[in-house]
Amino acid sequence: MLHFIKCVEGANSFGLNAHKWFFTNRDCCCLWTKDPTALIKALSTNPEYLKKAATNSKRVVDYKDWQIALSRRFRAMKLWLVIRSYGISKLRSFLRSHVEMAKHFEKLVTMDKRFEVVAPRNFATVCFRVLPSVYNNGNGYQYRNGYQNDNGYQNGHGNGNGNGNGYQNGNHEKQLLLTNDNETVNDLNEKLFESINASGCLYMTHGVVRGTYTMRFAVGASLTEERHVDMAWKVIQQ
């Protein structure tokens, strides 16, 4: 996965949230900086009551100069305990297994013609939704050439005579109906998303990709196995 951080050597800093995919309790964010001088110049404070021998001797890193607040919780201890408990090789194995389980879920989505993957999956999160055809078929609607052809709409010819009672322009009709359809399908996906979370069997998050409401299935818990992914997919299908 190194290609995702290609040219990182040219970055001045690099940050990651260990509490998201590194089994560390909130909050714990890691920051690597090539040169902390810029941070210190911008954020350091040096009143008389904060001066001490250790700081003046430069033998310690005084992190009050790396942030706005003067004090901070000892978040590093949480991350240290995780690394000591699992070990680096085990952590790597966990992350790789999560990616593989996400691939498995992605395959399940693509095998069901009622759903589609909305955005490319890179790591362990799959963005998917119910297809418009599910709503259309369920309500007796039929689409041809990408737009509705009942309720008076006839493949772009309209149901009027051009005097305001209908649409003569097929492209305009198509655009109008697709806009309404997208809102309807978004509403369908949102309701499905809320019902799944309300079931208590699994919990997902959602997002909007280019105006399309999507459900986000993420694998990230240390105890998650492939059978849990299969169970989750069955709940979604039902």
XYZ file of N, CA and C in Angstrom, residues 43-212:
510
model
N 3.948 28.389 18.092
C 3.124 28.029 19.240
C 3.829 28.109 20.593
N 5.099 28.349 20.606
C 5.819 28.322 21.885
C 5.491 29.538 22.742
N 5.479 29.310 24.034
C 5.330 30.373 25.029
C 6.419 30.175 26.067
N 6.984 31.258 26.534
C 8.116 31.112 27.451
C 8.075 32.128 28.594
N 6.955 32.188 29.320
C 6.915 33.093 30.473
C 7.834 32.573 31.589
N 8.152 33.403 32.516
C 9.109 33.055 33.564
C 8.677 31.836 34.370
N 7.367 31.737 34.658
C 6.908 30.639 35.505
C 6.933 29.270 34.818
N 7.191 29.236 33.491
C 7.297 27.973 32.783
C 8.745 27.572 32.509
N 9.668 28.419 32.875
C 11.081 28.115 32.644
C 11.560 27.090 33.664
N 12.323 26.128 33.176
C 12.898 25.107 34.062
C 14.193 24.601 33.453
N 14.991 23.971 34.284
C 16.325 23.559 33.865
C 16.288 22.561 32.716
N 15.348 21.596 32.751
C 15.298 20.561 31.716
C 15.012 21.166 30.343
N 14.056 22.107 30.309
C 13.716 22.745 29.036
C 14.861 23.614 28.537
N 15.439 24.371 29.421
C 16.537 25.268 29.029
C 17.747 24.498 28.528
N 17.961 23.299 29.043
C 19.127 22.507 28.638
C 18.901 21.767 27.320
N 17.654 21.791 26.819
C 17.299 21.120 25.563
C 17.429 19.599 25.662
N 17.413 19.087 26.898
C 17.531 17.644 27.077
C 16.186 16.929 26.937
N 15.098 17.662 26.933
C 13.766 17.076 26.786
C 13.005 17.838 25.702
N 11.985 17.189 25.170
C 11.096 17.838 24.205
C 9.910 18.392 24.981
N 9.737 19.684 24.964
C 8.649 20.323 25.696
C 7.472 20.495 24.740
N 6.519 19.573 24.830
C 5.431 19.548 23.851
C 4.435 20.687 24.024
N 4.556 21.465 25.070
C 3.702 22.654 25.172
C 3.988 23.628 24.040
N 5.191 23.547 23.492
C 5.568 24.428 22.387
C 5.138 23.885 21.022
N 4.474 22.718 21.019
C 4.011 22.115 19.769
C 2.505 22.276 19.589
N 1.847 22.949 20.526
C 0.395 23.050 20.504
C -0.045 24.336 21.194
N -1.361 24.591 21.162
C -1.877 25.795 21.790
C -1.948 25.639 23.302
N -2.451 24.486 23.761
C -2.584 24.265 25.208
C -1.228 24.047 25.868
N -1.130 24.392 27.142
C 0.118 24.215 27.876
C 0.294 22.792 28.381
N -0.800 22.090 28.571
C -0.724 20.724 29.086
C -1.394 19.768 28.107
N -1.136 18.492 28.273
C -1.706 17.493 27.388
C -1.799 16.166 28.118
N -2.777 15.356 27.701
C -2.900 14.016 28.255
C -1.798 13.129 27.679
N -1.473 12.087 28.412
C -0.388 11.204 27.997
C -0.937 10.156 27.019
N -1.306 10.625 25.824
C -1.894 9.739 24.829
C -0.907 8.681 24.339
N 0.361 8.998 24.341
C 1.362 8.064 23.824
C 1.337 6.742 24.585
N 0.955 6.775 25.868
C 0.908 5.556 26.669
C -0.098 4.566 26.090
N -1.252 5.086 25.628
C -2.270 4.206 25.051
C -1.739 3.489 23.815
N -1.099 4.245 22.946
C -0.563 3.653 21.723
C 0.572 2.681 22.038
N 1.400 3.030 23.007
C 2.512 2.155 23.416
C 1.973 0.819 23.907
N 0.891 0.843 24.682
C 0.299 -0.389 25.203
C -0.252 -1.257 24.080
N -0.860 -0.624 23.073
C -1.373 -1.384 21.934
C -0.237 -2.071 21.189
N 0.824 -1.339 20.919
C 1.964 -1.902 20.185
C 2.618 -3.020 20.987
N 2.747 -2.825 22.290
C 3.345 -3.853 23.147
C 2.442 -5.085 23.243
N 1.142 -4.883 23.219
C 0.212 -6.003 23.371
C 0.134 -6.853 22.109
N 0.058 -6.201 20.957
C -0.107 -6.928 19.704
C 1.221 -7.230 19.008
N 2.111 -6.276 19.029
C 3.331 -6.404 18.244
C 3.112 -5.870 16.840
N 4.150 -5.380 16.213
C 4.033 -4.766 14.892
C 3.535 -5.757 13.846
N 4.050 -6.978 13.855
C 3.660 -7.963 12.845
C 2.185 -8.325 12.978
N 1.690 -8.422 14.216
C 0.282 -8.747 14.432
C -0.618 -7.598 13.981
N -0.198 -6.382 14.229
C -0.972 -5.221 13.779
C -1.053 -5.189 12.258
N 0.045 -5.468 11.611
C 0.043 -5.512 10.144
C -0.909 -6.593 9.647
N -0.890 -7.736 10.316
C -1.763 -8.838 9.931
C -3.226 -8.462 10.086
N -3.553 -7.746 11.158
C -4.918 -7.287 11.375
C -5.377 -6.382 10.233
N -4.566 -5.410 9.897
C -4.940 -4.456 8.854
C -5.126 -5.159 7.517
N -4.246 -6.095 7.203
C -4.359 -6.822 5.937
C -5.613 -7.685 5.915
N -5.952 -8.293 7.053
C -7.156 -9.118 7.108
C -8.407 -8.261 6.952
N -8.382 -7.051 7.493
C -9.517 -6.144 7.345
C -9.716 -5.755 5.880
N -8.627 -5.504 5.193
C -8.712 -5.164 3.766
C -9.289 -6.340 2.990
N -8.864 -7.547 3.318
C -9.368 -8.731 2.628
C -10.860 -8.931 2.903
N -11.295 -8.676 4.135
C -12.714 -8.813 4.449
C -13.540 -7.749 3.731
N -12.962 -6.548 3.575
C -13.654 -5.503 2.819
C -13.770 -5.899 1.352
N -12.742 -6.529 0.818
C -12.807 -7.034 -0.561
C -13.921 -8.064 -0.683
N -14.038 -8.914 0.325
C -15.079 -9.938 0.331
C -16.464 -9.295 0.337
N -16.644 -8.274 1.165
C -17.923 -7.574 1.219
C -18.210 -6.893 -0.117
N -17.197 -6.274 -0.696
C -17.358 -5.617 -1.992
C -17.824 -6.614 -3.051
N -17.281 -7.813 -3.007
C -17.681 -8.852 -3.962
C -19.137 -9.242 -3.748
N -19.563 -9.338 -2.483
C -20.954 -9.667 -2.178
C -21.896 -8.601 -2.744
N -21.487 -7.340 -2.628
C -22.311 -6.241 -3.147
C -22.456 -6.349 -4.664
N -21.349 -6.593 -5.348
C -21.374 -6.643 -6.813
C -22.145 -7.863 -7.338
N -22.283 -8.900 -6.505
C -23.012 -10.104 -6.917
C -24.524 -9.925 -6.820
N -24.966 -8.927 -6.083
C -26.394 -8.670 -5.922
C -26.784 -7.517 -6.848
N -27.643 -7.774 -7.815
C -27.994 -6.787 -8.825
C -28.829 -5.627 -8.277
N -29.241 -5.726 -7.025
C -30.004 -4.633 -6.416
C -29.098 -3.541 -5.865
N -27.800 -3.812 -5.766
C -26.858 -2.881 -5.161
C -25.724 -2.556 -6.126
N -25.021 -1.473 -5.807
C -23.830 -1.125 -6.564
C -22.800 -0.480 -5.649
N -21.525 -0.647 -5.992
C -20.436 0.033 -5.293
C -20.316 1.427 -5.883
N -20.394 2.444 -5.042
C -20.461 3.828 -5.512
C -19.082 4.407 -5.781
N -18.101 4.059 -4.955
C -16.753 4.622 -5.089
C -15.731 3.503 -4.990
N -14.570 3.661 -5.607
C -13.541 2.622 -5.539
C -13.135 2.337 -4.093
N -12.964 1.049 -3.790
C -12.501 0.663 -2.458
C -10.983 0.566 -2.468
N -10.334 1.307 -1.577
C -8.882 1.251 -1.480
C -8.401 0.490 -0.241
N -9.078 0.698 0.874
C -8.653 0.046 2.107
C -9.775 -0.852 2.630
N -10.324 -0.538 3.791
C -11.300 -1.433 4.413
C -12.683 -0.810 4.498
N -12.982 0.186 3.678
C -14.303 0.808 3.663
C -14.929 0.662 2.282
N -16.160 0.162 2.254
C -16.886 -0.032 1.004
C -18.082 0.921 0.988
N -18.159 1.754 -0.039
C -19.284 2.676 -0.212
C -20.247 2.074 -1.238
N -21.481 1.874 -0.826
C -22.439 1.214 -1.709
C -23.836 1.795 -1.508
N -24.743 1.429 -2.380
C -26.132 1.892 -2.276
C -27.067 0.937 -3.003
N -28.362 1.121 -2.758
C -29.389 0.413 -3.507
C -29.545 1.101 -4.858
N -29.670 0.328 -5.919
C -29.805 0.888 -7.264
C -31.192 1.492 -7.489
N -31.298 2.475 -8.360
C -32.607 3.066 -8.672
C -33.611 2.046 -9.178
N -33.148 1.008 -9.893
C -34.054 0.019 -10.467
C -34.869 -0.694 -9.403
N -34.328 -0.800 -8.182
C -35.062 -1.466 -7.104
C -36.314 -0.675 -6.769
N -36.155 0.633 -6.652
C -37.308 1.489 -6.352
C -38.285 1.492 -7.519
N -37.750 1.609 -8.714
C -38.611 1.697 -9.891
C -39.449 0.438 -10.060
N -38.802 -0.735 -9.949
C -39.506 -1.990 -10.109
C -40.520 -2.196 -8.996
N -40.164 -1.753 -7.808
C -41.051 -1.943 -6.676
C -42.293 -1.076 -6.745
N -42.292 -0.036 -7.542
C -43.426 0.866 -7.641
C -44.071 0.844 -9.027
N -43.694 -0.117 -9.837
C -44.326 -0.253 -11.131
C -43.776 0.679 -12.187
N -42.688 1.362 -11.907
C -42.118 2.262 -12.900
C -41.208 1.482 -13.847
N -41.135 1.957 -15.055
C -40.226 1.369 -16.018
C -39.430 2.479 -16.682
N -38.163 2.205 -16.913
C -37.302 3.218 -17.518
C -36.799 2.735 -18.866
N -36.790 3.635 -19.791
C -36.195 3.365 -21.096
C -35.327 4.548 -21.465
N -34.176 4.248 -22.009
C -33.241 5.303 -22.401
C -32.910 6.227 -21.233
N -33.007 5.703 -20.016
C -32.568 6.468 -18.858
C -33.631 7.329 -18.226
N -34.901 7.271 -18.698
C -35.904 8.093 -18.032
C -37.260 7.408 -18.046
N -38.161 7.906 -17.229
C -39.458 7.291 -17.019
C -40.338 7.429 -18.265
N -41.122 6.375 -18.561
C -41.934 6.430 -19.764
C -43.413 6.182 -19.491
N -43.838 6.308 -18.204
C -45.256 6.208 -17.943
C -45.753 7.532 -17.383
N -46.977 7.542 -16.887
C -47.587 8.768 -16.361
C -47.591 9.891 -17.409
N -47.716 9.517 -18.674
C -47.833 10.533 -19.704
C -46.534 10.882 -20.395
N -45.401 10.356 -19.909
C -44.128 10.649 -20.556
C -43.835 9.549 -21.557
N -43.562 9.924 -22.781
C -43.388 8.935 -23.825
C -42.067 9.144 -24.541
N -41.010 8.574 -23.929
C -39.696 8.555 -24.561
C -39.256 9.901 -25.103
N -39.565 10.958 -24.364
C -39.054 12.255 -24.742
C -40.000 13.077 -25.582
N -41.138 12.508 -26.009
C -42.055 13.266 -26.851
C -43.046 14.071 -26.026
N -43.161 13.761 -24.719
C -44.021 14.543 -23.842
C -45.475 14.152 -23.979
N -46.309 14.809 -23.167
C -47.736 14.517 -23.209
C -48.561 15.756 -23.539
N -47.885 16.783 -24.037
C -48.598 18.012 -24.389
C -48.282 18.407 -25.811
N -48.646 19.605 -26.127
C -48.464 20.064 -27.502
C -47.516 21.250 -27.588
N -46.656 21.420 -26.532
C -45.678 22.487 -26.587
C -46.185 23.796 -26.059
N -47.402 23.841 -25.495
C -47.950 25.100 -25.008
C -47.906 25.203 -23.480
N -47.001 24.437 -22.870
C -46.869 24.511 -21.422
C -47.498 23.340 -20.701
N -48.246 22.499 -21.431
C -48.883 21.354 -20.795
C -48.004 20.118 -20.771
N -46.909 20.183 -21.437
C -46.033 19.019 -21.470
C -44.659 19.423 -21.937
N -43.788 18.428 -22.176
C -42.419 18.685 -22.601
C -42.239 18.167 -24.016
N -41.765 19.009 -24.878
C -41.430 18.589 -26.220
C -39.972 18.159 -26.292
N -39.151 18.695 -25.377
C -37.710 18.452 -25.414
C -37.378 17.199 -24.608
N -36.956 16.144 -25.295
C -36.655 14.893 -24.611
C -35.514 15.014 -23.630
N -34.476 15.781 -23.959
C -33.335 15.937 -23.061
C -33.734 16.647 -21.781
N -34.598 17.659 -21.905
C -35.048 18.384 -20.725
C -35.853 17.463 -19.814
N -36.724 16.659 -20.438
C -37.541 15.716 -19.667
C -36.656 14.701 -18.954
N -35.681 14.204 -19.656
C -34.780 13.202 -19.086
C -34.038 13.769 -17.891
N -33.521 14.981 -18.034
C -32.781 15.615 -16.951
C -33.683 15.845 -15.739
N -34.912 16.309 -15.976
C -35.836 16.580 -14.888
C -36.158 15.310 -14.120
N -36.466 14.234 -14.857
C -36.875 13.002 -14.208
C -35.723 12.349 -13.468
N -34.530 12.420 -14.025
C -33.381 11.841 -13.346
C -33.071 12.592 -12.063
N -33.269 13.911 -12.070
C -33.042 14.687 -10.855
C -33.997 14.254 -9.760
N -35.293 14.133 -10.104
C -36.276 13.694 -9.128
C -35.999 12.278 -8.672
N -35.585 11.435 -9.615
C -35.316 10.043 -9.303
C -34.156 9.936 -8.318
N -33.108 10.731 -8.506
C -31.957 10.687 -7.624
C -32.353 11.057 -6.200
N -33.225 12.041 -6.064
C -33.688 12.425 -4.735
C -34.489 11.291 -4.101
N -35.297 10.625 -4.889
C -36.114 9.534 -4.381
C -35.248 8.357 -3.950
N -34.270 8.008 -4.783
C -33.384 6.891 -4.467
C -32.521 7.222 -3.253
N -32.088 8.474 -3.142
C -31.344 8.887 -1.948
C -32.181 8.680 -0.696
N -33.458 9.029 -0.810
C -34.361 8.864 0.331
C -34.525 7.381 0.668
N -34.628 6.534 -0.357
C -34.741 5.095 -0.142
C -33.512 4.556 0.573
N -32.325 4.969 0.137
C -31.092 4.493 0.749
C -30.947 4.995 2.190
N -31.369 6.215 2.415
C -31.293 6.753 3.771
C -32.202 5.968 4.728
N -33.404 5.644 4.260
C -34.325 4.879 5.101
C -33.784 3.479 5.371
N -33.200 2.855 4.349
C -32.595 1.539 4.530
C -31.451 1.619 5.528
N -30.619 2.629 5.385
C -29.486 2.832 6.291
C -29.954 2.970 7.739
N -30.975 3.779 7.955
C -31.476 4.003 9.303
C -32.091 2.740 9.888
N -32.783 1.959 9.070
C -33.395 0.727 9.566
C -32.338 -0.314 9.929
N -31.257 -0.359 9.157
C -30.173 -1.304 9.453
C -29.517 -0.960 10.787
N -29.201 0.297 10.993
C -28.587 0.706 12.255
C -29.534 0.506 13.432
N -30.828 0.732 13.191
C -31.812 0.573 14.262
C -31.991 -0.894 14.652
N -31.616 -1.820 13.762
C -31.780 -3.237 14.057
C -30.885 -3.700 15.195
N -29.779 -2.993 15.400
C -28.838 -3.370 16.448
C -27.893 -4.496 16.055
N -28.044 -5.013 14.841
C -27.186 -6.109 14.384
C -25.830 -5.620 13.887
N -25.804 -4.424 13.329
C -24.557 -3.812 12.880
C -24.744 -2.305 12.841
N -23.642 -1.608 12.710
C -23.705 -0.149 12.653
C -22.809 0.335 11.537
N -23.371 1.146 10.647
C -22.621 1.711 9.530
C -22.680 3.228 9.606
N -21.887 3.872 8.786
C -21.955 5.317 8.621
C -22.382 5.602 7.183
N -22.660 6.853 6.892
C -23.091 7.196 5.542
C -22.293 8.387 5.029
N -22.470 8.667 3.765
C -21.822 9.818 3.143
C -22.556 10.184 1.867
N -22.142 11.270 1.244
C -22.718 11.711 -0.027
C -21.576 11.870 -1.026
N -21.650 11.132 -2.113
C -20.627 11.164 -3.157
C -21.240 11.763 -4.412
N -20.822 12.979 -4.767
C -21.339 13.673 -5.950
C -22.877 13.675 -5.972
N -23.468 13.994 -4.825
C -24.913 14.085 -4.730
C -25.629 12.766 -4.505
N -24.890 11.675 -4.415
C -25.478 10.351 -4.235
C -25.303 9.882 -2.793
